[in-house]
Amino acid sequence: MSVSNGSLRQAILAACDIPEKELEIPEWGITVLVRGLTARERASLIQEAVDSGRANLDIIQLYPALVCLACRDPQTKDPIFVLEDREAVGAKAGAPVERIALLAMELSGFTARALVEAEKNFSTASSDSTSRAPSGSEGPLVN
């Protein structure tokens, strides 16, 4: 069966392809819906989680940002947090934050290998660049 490019485009764009899964958080007495990231969210998060000054992943920023981006209300599917909440989320207990972050990573196709590759690619690109962001510079994790 032959499918035109327009039909393929429509099929791809119409596909509900972002996985989600409910996760019980007993420490908080709630269940949240954890949603995988969009391609744009995932790419921006990886880019911002790599500190170009040290060429290391910034897990301190990565986990809270993942929680902010991926946590949804199970009934409405509305986001629970905004990225501005990442400092407050980072101050919560580590175990539930890590469970949410790890599930978000799994649903988003993050693997240890993907993060290491992104880190290598980003650090190579940064070292090739003549202008580097100063170490410790802060910016939004996604636009």
Coordinates of C-alpha atoms in Angstrom, one line a residue, residues 56-133:
N56 CA 29.7 17.4 33.2
L57 CA 26.0 16.8 33.5
D58 CA 24.4 19.0 36.1
I59 CA 22.3 16.5 38.0
I60 CA 21.4 19.2 40.6
Q61 CA 19.4 20.9 37.8
L62 CA 18.4 17.9 35.8
Y63 CA 16.3 16.0 38.4
P64 CA 14.2 18.9 39.6
A65 CA 13.7 20.1 36.0
L66 CA 12.5 16.7 35.0
V67 CA 10.0 16.6 37.8
C68 CA 8.7 20.1 36.9
L69 CA 8.3 19.2 33.2
A70 CA 7.0 15.6 33.6
C71 CA 4.6 15.7 36.7
R72 CA 1.0 16.0 35.8
D73 CA -2.3 15.9 37.6
P74 CA -3.7 12.3 36.9
Q75 CA -7.3 13.6 36.4
T76 CA -6.7 16.7 34.3
K77 CA -3.2 15.9 32.9
D78 CA -2.4 19.6 33.6
P79 CA 1.2 20.3 34.7
I80 CA 1.6 20.4 38.5
F81 CA 4.8 22.5 38.5
V82 CA 6.4 25.2 36.4
L83 CA 10.2 25.4 35.8
E84 CA 10.4 28.2 38.3
D85 CA 9.5 25.6 40.9
R86 CA 12.8 23.6 40.4
E87 CA 14.5 25.2 43.4
A88 CA 11.6 24.2 45.6
V89 CA 11.4 20.7 44.1
G90 CA 15.1 20.4 44.6
A91 CA 14.6 21.0 48.3
K92 CA 12.1 18.1 48.7
A93 CA 13.1 14.5 49.7
G94 CA 15.6 13.0 47.3
A95 CA 13.9 9.5 46.9
P96 CA 10.6 10.6 45.5
V97 CA 12.2 13.3 43.3
E98 CA 14.6 10.7 41.9
R99 CA 11.8 8.1 41.3
I100 CA 9.9 10.7 39.3
A101 CA 13.0 11.9 37.4
L102 CA 14.0 8.3 36.6
L103 CA 10.6 7.4 35.3
A104 CA 10.5 10.6 33.3
M105 CA 13.8 9.7 31.8
E106 CA 12.6 6.2 30.9
L107 CA 9.4 7.5 29.3
S108 CA 11.5 10.1 27.4
G109 CA 14.0 7.7 26.0
F110 CA 16.9 9.0 28.1
T111 CA 19.4 6.3 28.7
A112 CA 22.8 6.5 30.4
R113 CA 24.4 6.1 27.0
A114 CA 22.3 9.0 25.5
L115 CA 23.3 11.3 28.3
V116 CA 27.0 10.4 28.0
E117 CA 26.8 10.9 24.2
A118 CA 25.1 14.2 24.7
E119 CA 27.7 15.3 27.2
K120 CA 30.5 14.3 24.8
N121 CA 28.9 16.0 21.9
F122 CA 28.1 19.2 23.8
S123 CA 31.6 19.4 25.4
T124 CA 33.2 18.9 21.9
A125 CA 31.0 21.6 20.4
S126 CA 31.7 23.9 23.3
S127 CA 35.5 23.4 23.1
D128 CA 35.3 24.1 19.3
S129 CA 33.5 27.4 20.0
T130 CA 35.3 30.6 20.5
S131 CA 32.7 32.0 22.9
R132 CA 31.8 29.8 25.9
A133 CA 29.2 30.5 28.5

